[in-house]
Coordinates of C-alpha atoms in Angstrom, one line a residue:
Chain A
M1 CA -93.8 119.4 -105.0
N2 CA -97.4 120.3 -105.8
I3 CA -98.4 116.6 -105.9
I4 CA -96.7 116.0 -102.5
T5 CA -98.6 118.9 -101.0
Q6 CA -101.9 117.6 -102.4
L7 CA -101.1 114.1 -101.0
L8 CA -100.3 115.5 -97.6
R9 CA -103.5 117.5 -97.5
F10 CA -105.5 114.5 -98.6
Y11 CA -104.0 112.4 -95.9
R12 CA -104.6 115.1 -93.3
N13 CA -108.2 115.5 -94.2
T14 CA -108.9 111.8 -94.3
S15 CA -107.2 111.2 -91.0
Q16 CA -108.9 114.2 -89.4
Y17 CA -112.3 112.8 -90.6
M18 CA -111.4 109.3 -89.2
R19 CA -110.4 110.9 -85.9
F20 CA -113.6 112.7 -85.5
Y21 CA -116.2 110.4 -86.9
V22 CA -115.1 106.8 -87.2
P23 CA -113.7 105.6 -83.9
S24 CA -115.4 102.3 -84.2
S25 CA -112.6 100.3 -85.7
L26 CA -109.5 102.0 -84.4
V27 CA -108.8 104.4 -81.6
L28 CA -106.9 107.3 -83.0
T29 CA -105.3 109.4 -80.3
P30 CA -104.8 113.1 -81.0
C31 CA -101.3 114.3 -82.0
K32 CA -98.9 115.1 -79.3
Y33 CA -97.2 117.7 -81.4
Y34 CA -98.4 120.9 -82.9
P35 CA -98.6 121.2 -85.8
S36 CA -99.4 117.7 -86.8
C37 CA -96.8 115.7 -88.8
S38 CA -98.5 116.3 -92.1
E39 CA -98.7 120.1 -91.6
Y40 CA -95.1 120.0 -90.4
A41 CA -94.0 118.2 -93.5
E42 CA -95.9 120.7 -95.7
L43 CA -94.2 123.6 -94.0
A44 CA -90.8 121.9 -93.9
L45 CA -90.9 121.0 -97.6
H46 CA -91.7 124.6 -98.6
K47 CA -89.1 126.1 -96.3
H48 CA -86.2 123.7 -96.7
G49 CA -86.9 121.9 -100.0
L50 CA -87.3 118.3 -100.8
V51 CA -84.2 116.8 -99.3
K52 CA -83.7 118.7 -96.1
G53 CA -87.4 119.2 -95.6
G54 CA -88.0 115.5 -96.2
L55 CA -85.4 114.5 -93.7
K56 CA -86.8 116.9 -91.1
S57 CA -90.2 115.4 -91.7
V58 CA -88.9 111.8 -91.2
R59 CA -87.2 113.0 -88.0
R60 CA -90.5 114.5 -86.8
I61 CA -92.4 111.3 -87.4
C62 CA -89.8 109.2 -85.6
S63 CA -89.9 111.6 -82.7
C64 CA -93.6 110.7 -82.1
N65 CA -92.8 108.1 -79.5
P66 CA -93.5 107.5 -75.8
W67 CA -90.1 109.0 -74.9
S68 CA -90.7 112.4 -76.4
K69 CA -92.6 115.2 -74.7
G70 CA -94.6 116.6 -77.6
G71 CA -95.7 120.2 -77.8
V72 CA -95.1 122.9 -80.3
D73 CA -92.4 122.1 -82.8
L74 CA -92.2 124.1 -86.0
P75 CA -89.7 123.3 -88.9
Chain B
M1 CA -92.0 87.6 -87.1
S2 CA -94.9 85.7 -88.4
F3 CA -94.2 83.0 -85.7
L4 CA -94.4 85.7 -83.1
F5 CA -97.6 87.2 -84.6
T6 CA -99.2 83.8 -84.6
Q7 CA -98.2 82.8 -81.1
I8 CA -98.7 86.1 -79.3
L9 CA -101.8 87.6 -81.1
Y10 CA -103.5 85.2 -83.5
R11 CA -103.5 82.0 -81.5
P12 CA -104.8 83.5 -78.2
L13 CA -107.5 85.4 -80.0
F14 CA -108.5 82.3 -82.0
N15 CA -108.7 80.2 -78.8
L16 CA -110.7 82.9 -77.1
L17 CA -113.2 82.8 -80.0
L18 CA -113.5 79.1 -79.7
L19 CA -113.8 79.3 -75.9
L20 CA -116.6 81.8 -76.3
Y21 CA -118.2 79.5 -78.9
N22 CA -118.0 76.5 -76.5
Y23 CA -119.3 78.3 -73.4
I24 CA -122.0 80.7 -74.6
P25 CA -125.2 78.7 -74.7
G26 CA -126.5 78.0 -78.2
N27 CA -123.0 77.3 -79.8
D28 CA -123.4 80.1 -82.3
L29 CA -120.4 81.4 -84.1
G30 CA -122.1 84.8 -84.7
I31 CA -122.6 85.3 -81.0
A32 CA -119.0 84.3 -80.4
I33 CA -117.9 86.9 -82.9
I34 CA -120.0 89.6 -81.2
A35 CA -118.7 88.6 -77.8
L36 CA -115.0 88.7 -78.9
T37 CA -115.5 92.1 -80.6
V38 CA -117.1 93.5 -77.4
L39 CA -114.3 92.1 -75.3
V40 CA -111.6 93.7 -77.5
R41 CA -113.4 97.0 -77.7
A42 CA -114.0 96.9 -73.9
A43 CA -110.2 96.5 -73.4
F44 CA -109.7 99.7 -75.5
F45 CA -112.6 101.5 -73.8
P46 CA -110.5 103.7 -71.4
L47 CA -108.1 104.7 -74.2
S48 CA -111.0 105.4 -76.6
I49 CA -112.8 107.6 -74.1
K50 CA -109.6 109.6 -73.3
A51 CA -108.8 110.0 -77.0
Q52 CA -112.2 111.3 -77.8
R53 CA -112.2 113.8 -74.9
S54 CA -108.8 115.0 -75.8
Q55 CA -109.8 115.4 -79.5
K56 CA -112.8 117.4 -78.5
A57 CA -110.8 119.7 -76.4
L58 CA -108.3 120.2 -79.2
S59 CA -111.0 120.9 -81.8
A60 CA -112.6 123.4 -79.3
I61 CA -109.4 125.6 -79.2
N62 CA -108.7 125.2 -82.9
P63 CA -110.2 128.6 -83.9
K64 CA -108.0 130.3 -81.3
I65 CA -104.9 128.6 -82.8
Q66 CA -105.9 129.8 -86.2
E67 CA -106.3 133.3 -84.9
I68 CA -102.9 133.2 -83.2
R69 CA -101.3 131.9 -86.4
A70 CA -102.8 134.7 -88.4
R71 CA -102.0 137.4 -85.8
L72 CA -98.3 136.4 -85.2
K73 CA -97.6 135.3 -88.7
N74 CA -94.1 136.7 -88.8
D75 CA -92.9 135.8 -85.4
S76 CA -92.7 132.0 -85.0
T77 CA -91.2 132.2 -81.5
A78 CA -94.1 134.2 -80.2
Q79 CA -96.5 132.0 -82.1
N80 CA -95.1 128.9 -80.4
A81 CA -95.3 130.5 -76.9
A82 CA -98.9 131.6 -77.5
I83 CA -100.0 128.2 -78.7
L84 CA -98.2 126.5 -75.8
Q85 CA -99.9 128.8 -73.4
L86 CA -103.3 128.1 -74.9
Y87 CA -102.7 124.3 -74.5
K88 CA -101.8 124.9 -70.9
E89 CA -104.8 127.2 -70.2
H90 CA -107.3 124.7 -71.6
K91 CA -105.5 121.8 -70.1
V92 CA -105.3 120.1 -73.5
N93 CA -103.2 117.1 -73.1
P94 CA -102.6 115.3 -76.3
F95 CA -101.1 112.0 -75.2
G96 CA -99.8 108.9 -76.8
G97 CA -99.2 110.2 -80.3
C98 CA -99.1 107.4 -82.8
L99 CA -98.0 104.6 -80.5
P100 CA -101.6 103.4 -79.7
I101 CA -102.2 102.9 -83.4
L102 CA -99.0 100.8 -83.8
I103 CA -100.2 98.6 -81.0
Q104 CA -103.8 98.3 -82.3
L105 CA -103.0 97.5 -85.9
P106 CA -101.5 94.1 -85.3
I107 CA -104.4 93.2 -82.9
L108 CA -107.0 94.3 -85.5
I109 CA -105.2 92.3 -88.3
A110 CA -105.1 89.3 -86.0
L111 CA -108.8 89.7 -85.1
Y112 CA -109.7 90.0 -88.7
R113 CA -107.8 86.8 -89.5
V114 CA -109.4 85.0 -86.5
F115 CA -112.8 85.8 -87.8
V116 CA -111.9 84.7 -91.3
A117 CA -110.5 81.5 -89.8
G118 CA -113.6 81.0 -87.7
I119 CA -115.8 81.3 -90.8
N120 CA -113.6 79.0 -93.0
P121 CA -111.9 76.7 -90.5
Q122 CA -109.2 74.8 -92.4
S123 CA -107.9 73.4 -89.2
L124 CA -108.5 73.8 -85.6
S125 CA -105.0 72.7 -84.9
L126 CA -104.0 75.9 -83.3
L127 CA -106.3 75.2 -80.4
Y128 CA -104.7 74.9 -77.0
S129 CA -105.0 71.5 -75.4
F130 CA -107.4 72.7 -72.7
I131 CA -109.9 74.1 -75.2
H132 CA -112.5 71.7 -76.3
N133 CA -112.5 71.0 -80.0
P134 CA -116.0 71.3 -81.3
E135 CA -115.1 69.6 -84.6
T136 CA -117.6 71.5 -86.6
L137 CA -118.8 75.1 -86.1
N138 CA -122.4 76.2 -86.3
K139 CA -122.2 79.1 -88.7
L140 CA -125.9 80.0 -88.8
F141 CA -126.2 83.2 -86.7
L142 CA -129.5 83.0 -84.7
G143 CA -130.4 80.0 -86.9
F144 CA -130.9 81.8 -90.1
L145 CA -128.1 84.2 -91.1
D146 CA -125.3 82.3 -92.9
L147 CA -122.0 83.9 -91.7
T148 CA -120.0 82.4 -94.5
S149 CA -121.9 83.9 -97.5
K150 CA -122.4 87.4 -98.7
N151 CA -125.3 89.3 -97.3
H152 CA -126.3 92.4 -99.1
I153 CA -129.0 93.5 -96.6
L154 CA -126.4 93.2 -93.7
A155 CA -124.0 95.3 -95.8
I156 CA -126.6 98.1 -96.2
V157 CA -127.4 97.9 -92.5
T158 CA -123.7 98.2 -91.7
G159 CA -123.5 101.3 -93.9
L160 CA -126.5 102.9 -92.3
L161 CA -125.3 102.2 -88.8
Q162 CA -121.9 103.7 -89.8
F163 CA -123.7 106.8 -91.0
M164 CA -125.6 107.1 -87.7
Q165 CA -122.5 106.6 -85.7
S166 CA -120.6 109.3 -87.7
R167 CA -123.4 111.7 -87.3
Q168 CA -123.6 111.1 -83.5
S169 CA -119.9 111.5 -83.3
A170 CA -120.0 114.8 -85.3
K171 CA -122.6 116.1 -82.8
Y172 CA -120.3 115.3 -79.9
M173 CA -117.3 116.9 -81.5
Q174 CA -119.1 120.0 -82.8
T175 CA -116.3 120.9 -85.1
S176 CA -117.2 124.6 -85.4
G177 CA -113.5 125.3 -85.4
A178 CA -112.8 123.3 -88.6
S179 CA -111.6 125.3 -91.6
K180 CA -114.0 125.8 -94.5
E181 CA -112.1 123.2 -96.6
M182 CA -112.3 120.8 -93.7
A183 CA -116.0 121.3 -93.1
A184 CA -116.9 120.7 -96.7
M185 CA -114.8 117.6 -96.7
N186 CA -116.4 116.4 -93.6
S187 CA -120.0 116.7 -94.8
Q188 CA -119.0 114.9 -98.0
M189 CA -117.3 112.1 -96.1
L190 CA -120.3 111.8 -93.8
Y191 CA -122.2 110.4 -96.7
L192 CA -119.3 108.9 -98.7
F193 CA -117.8 106.8 -96.0
P194 CA -120.9 104.7 -95.3
V195 CA -121.2 104.1 -99.1
I196 CA -117.6 103.0 -99.1
I197 CA -118.4 100.6 -96.3
I198 CA -121.3 99.2 -98.3
V199 CA -119.2 98.7 -101.4
I200 CA -116.5 96.9 -99.4
G201 CA -119.0 94.9 -97.4
W202 CA -121.0 93.9 -100.5
N203 CA -118.7 90.9 -101.2
L204 CA -117.5 90.2 -97.6
P205 CA -118.8 87.2 -95.7
A206 CA -121.6 88.2 -93.3
G207 CA -119.4 87.2 -90.3
L208 CA -117.0 90.1 -90.9
L209 CA -120.0 92.5 -91.4
L210 CA -121.2 91.3 -88.0
Y211 CA -117.9 92.4 -86.6
W212 CA -118.2 95.8 -88.1
V213 CA -121.8 96.2 -86.9
T214 CA -120.8 95.2 -83.4
A215 CA -117.8 97.6 -83.3
T216 CA -119.9 100.5 -84.6
G217 CA -122.7 99.7 -82.1
F218 CA -120.1 99.7 -79.3
S219 CA -118.9 103.1 -80.4
M220 CA -122.4 104.5 -80.3
L221 CA -122.7 103.3 -76.7
E222 CA -119.4 104.9 -75.9
Q223 CA -120.7 108.2 -77.3
L224 CA -123.8 107.9 -75.1
Y225 CA -121.4 107.4 -72.2
L226 CA -119.3 110.5 -73.1
K227 CA -122.4 112.6 -73.5
K228 CA -123.7 111.6 -70.1
Q229 CA -120.4 112.4 -68.5
S230 CA -120.0 115.8 -70.0

């Protein structure tokens, strides 16, 4: 669990950095949800455990599509 | 899948590269690479501008979000409402989500492969019939820079340019709202990322470095445009 949290944080920091400072290769658009998927996953895993939290996180990632409205969505 | 990728993305981009090579005076593969990079980046220009503005607006309200989260720690419904209200007040409109990345990635991969193919043409068989086949390509950029071999000076220039671009971008974003952890990470990455670029670029053919230099230069011009607008 700890390792997963660390990985999620590492991903979040790197992707944040890329969003802010390295837009030359790839245009990274800001998240349509709050909190971002990685923060959501972290919260969900702590609240619901590995299985249910994991499933909720996958559902969240899949809901980042042109047909969703976005906005605030907490686990 | 690979057939679709070749026909829809790779082949048109490859032909565009050769078209640029044929029609831009001088018949210089380096100039064709620069021109194609500028064209692709120009196509993404509106999206890129919008994304950077939106990101700036989001990072500006970040401290307020943190404050709300701390204040309404135990009431997630109230927290949601307050944050939503904040988004509305500041007209923050995060759009797109991750779809733009999913569209861009295949294009970037195709572009990369087109440049590799331009540098080492095994065959020009993928050319459309109406594109003139130049038989051999001139791979000396401006007459002296061999695009097929490694070029350590260009790798260092690429890294330096990346550093300048990141710093310029940091100034625009002014991430005062970033958490302490994030701020420390950012200042580390500001120096680390260009070093990573140099390490990766050390063994890459100069043609690919030229692509990165062009894309980075284009971003810096975008930043100037953003600064002028705001």
